[in-house]
Amino acid sequence: MISLPFWATTLISFIVKLVTHWQANLRAEQALRELGAATQADASVAAAEKQEASARAAGDAAADGPDDDRDILPELKP
């Protein structure tokens, strides 16, 4: 059986730990990117749904008769 010197065993152990730590960091960074993308997508969908609801309400108000303040989108009111 081959026996390695103390320093060789320590060096190999250090390299293995370094590579394992590096791989774990890569996986964690990828998970954070995916989480950020999902969070951004959810926020964008919520904002789009809010704008759509506002536009529908303004469209319904415009269609129901004479002009009034409800016909103007809330974002466009002075």
mmCIF file of C-alpha atoms in Angstrom:
data_model
loop_
_atom_site.group_PDB
_atom_site.id
_atom_site.type_symbol
_atom_site.label_atom_id
_atom_site.label_comp_id
_atom_site.label_asym_id
_atom_site.label_seq_id
_atom_site.Cartn_x
_atom_site.Cartn_y
_atom_site.Cartn_z
ATOM 1 C CA MET A 1 0.000 0.000 0.000
ATOM 2 C CA ILE A 2 1.277 3.463 -0.912
ATOM 3 C CA SER A 3 1.479 5.983 1.865
ATOM 4 C CA LEU A 4 1.623 9.697 1.061
ATOM 5 C CA PRO A 5 3.566 12.162 3.154
ATOM 6 C CA PHE A 6 1.691 14.435 5.510
ATOM 7 C CA TRP A 7 2.065 17.523 3.311
ATOM 8 C CA ALA A 8 0.763 15.724 0.208
ATOM 9 C CA THR A 9 -2.327 14.483 2.020
ATOM 10 C CA THR A 10 -2.967 17.965 3.411
ATOM 11 C CA LEU A 11 -2.528 19.560 -0.023
ATOM 12 C CA ILE A 12 -4.889 17.092 -1.708
ATOM 13 C CA SER A 13 -7.473 17.605 1.045
ATOM 14 C CA PHE A 14 -7.219 21.390 0.672
ATOM 15 C CA ILE A 15 -7.649 21.208 -3.115
ATOM 16 C CA VAL A 16 -10.683 18.929 -2.808
ATOM 17 C CA LYS A 17 -12.294 21.271 -0.242
ATOM 18 C CA LEU A 18 -11.532 24.285 -2.438
ATOM 19 C CA VAL A 19 -13.136 22.706 -5.515
ATOM 20 C CA THR A 20 -16.159 21.521 -3.506
ATOM 21 C CA HIS A 21 -16.655 25.005 -2.053
ATOM 22 C CA TRP A 22 -16.331 26.587 -5.505
ATOM 23 C CA GLN A 23 -18.962 24.214 -6.935
ATOM 24 C CA ALA A 24 -21.324 24.948 -4.036
ATOM 25 C CA ASN A 25 -20.930 28.691 -4.672
ATOM 26 C CA LEU A 26 -21.734 28.211 -8.358
ATOM 27 C CA ARG A 27 -24.892 26.273 -7.489
ATOM 28 C CA ALA A 28 -25.937 28.917 -4.942
ATOM 29 C CA GLU A 29 -25.380 31.751 -7.432
ATOM 30 C CA GLN A 30 -27.474 29.944 -10.042
ATOM 31 C CA ALA A 31 -30.275 29.398 -7.520
ATOM 32 C CA LEU A 32 -30.226 33.098 -6.602
ATOM 33 C CA ARG A 33 -30.366 34.108 -10.273
ATOM 34 C CA GLU A 34 -33.366 31.831 -10.803
ATOM 35 C CA LEU A 35 -35.066 33.217 -7.694
ATOM 36 C CA GLY A 36 -34.445 36.778 -8.859
ATOM 37 C CA ALA A 37 -35.838 36.009 -12.299
ATOM 38 C CA ALA A 38 -38.943 34.389 -10.823
ATOM 39 C CA THR A 39 -39.470 37.319 -8.460
ATOM 40 C CA GLN A 40 -39.112 39.811 -11.315
ATOM 41 C CA ALA A 41 -41.541 37.823 -13.458
ATOM 42 C CA ASP A 42 -44.123 37.765 -10.652
ATOM 43 C CA ALA A 43 -43.771 41.502 -10.093
ATOM 44 C CA SER A 44 -44.114 42.191 -13.818
ATOM 45 C CA VAL A 45 -47.234 40.044 -14.104
ATOM 46 C CA ALA A 46 -48.798 41.777 -11.091
ATOM 47 C CA ALA A 47 -48.050 45.226 -12.545
ATOM 48 C CA ALA A 48 -49.441 44.231 -15.939
ATOM 49 C CA GLU A 49 -52.623 42.837 -14.384
ATOM 50 C CA LYS A 50 -53.092 46.057 -12.383
ATOM 51 C CA GLN A 51 -52.654 48.185 -15.507
ATOM 52 C CA GLU A 52 -55.036 45.957 -17.444
ATOM 53 C CA ALA A 53 -57.698 46.224 -14.742
ATOM 54 C CA SER A 54 -57.310 49.999 -14.690
ATOM 55 C CA ALA A 55 -57.572 50.194 -18.470
ATOM 56 C CA ARG A 56 -60.658 47.961 -18.503
ATOM 57 C CA ALA A 57 -62.317 50.111 -15.841
ATOM 58 C CA ALA A 58 -61.575 53.264 -17.821
ATOM 59 C CA GLY A 59 -62.851 51.627 -21.001
ATOM 60 C CA ASP A 60 -66.063 50.532 -19.293
ATOM 61 C CA ALA A 61 -66.558 54.016 -17.853
ATOM 62 C CA ALA A 62 -66.000 55.574 -21.285
ATOM 63 C CA ALA A 63 -68.487 53.235 -22.898
ATOM 64 C CA ASP A 64 -71.303 53.879 -20.423
ATOM 65 C CA GLY A 65 -72.255 57.373 -21.498
ATOM 66 C CA PRO A 66 -71.121 60.992 -21.428
ATOM 67 C CA ASP A 67 -67.581 61.950 -20.490
ATOM 68 C CA ASP A 68 -66.677 62.290 -16.844
ATOM 69 C CA ASP A 69 -63.606 61.969 -14.612
ATOM 70 C CA ARG A 70 -63.859 58.165 -14.556
ATOM 71 C CA ASP A 71 -63.036 58.059 -18.276
ATOM 72 C CA ILE A 72 -59.449 59.153 -17.615
ATOM 73 C CA LEU A 73 -56.947 56.537 -16.480
ATOM 74 C CA PRO A 74 -55.803 57.194 -12.891
ATOM 75 C CA GLU A 75 -52.194 57.311 -14.098
ATOM 76 C CA LEU A 76 -53.040 60.181 -16.472
ATOM 77 C CA LYS A 77 -55.048 62.369 -14.086
ATOM 78 C CA PRO A 78 -53.316 65.646 -13.186
#
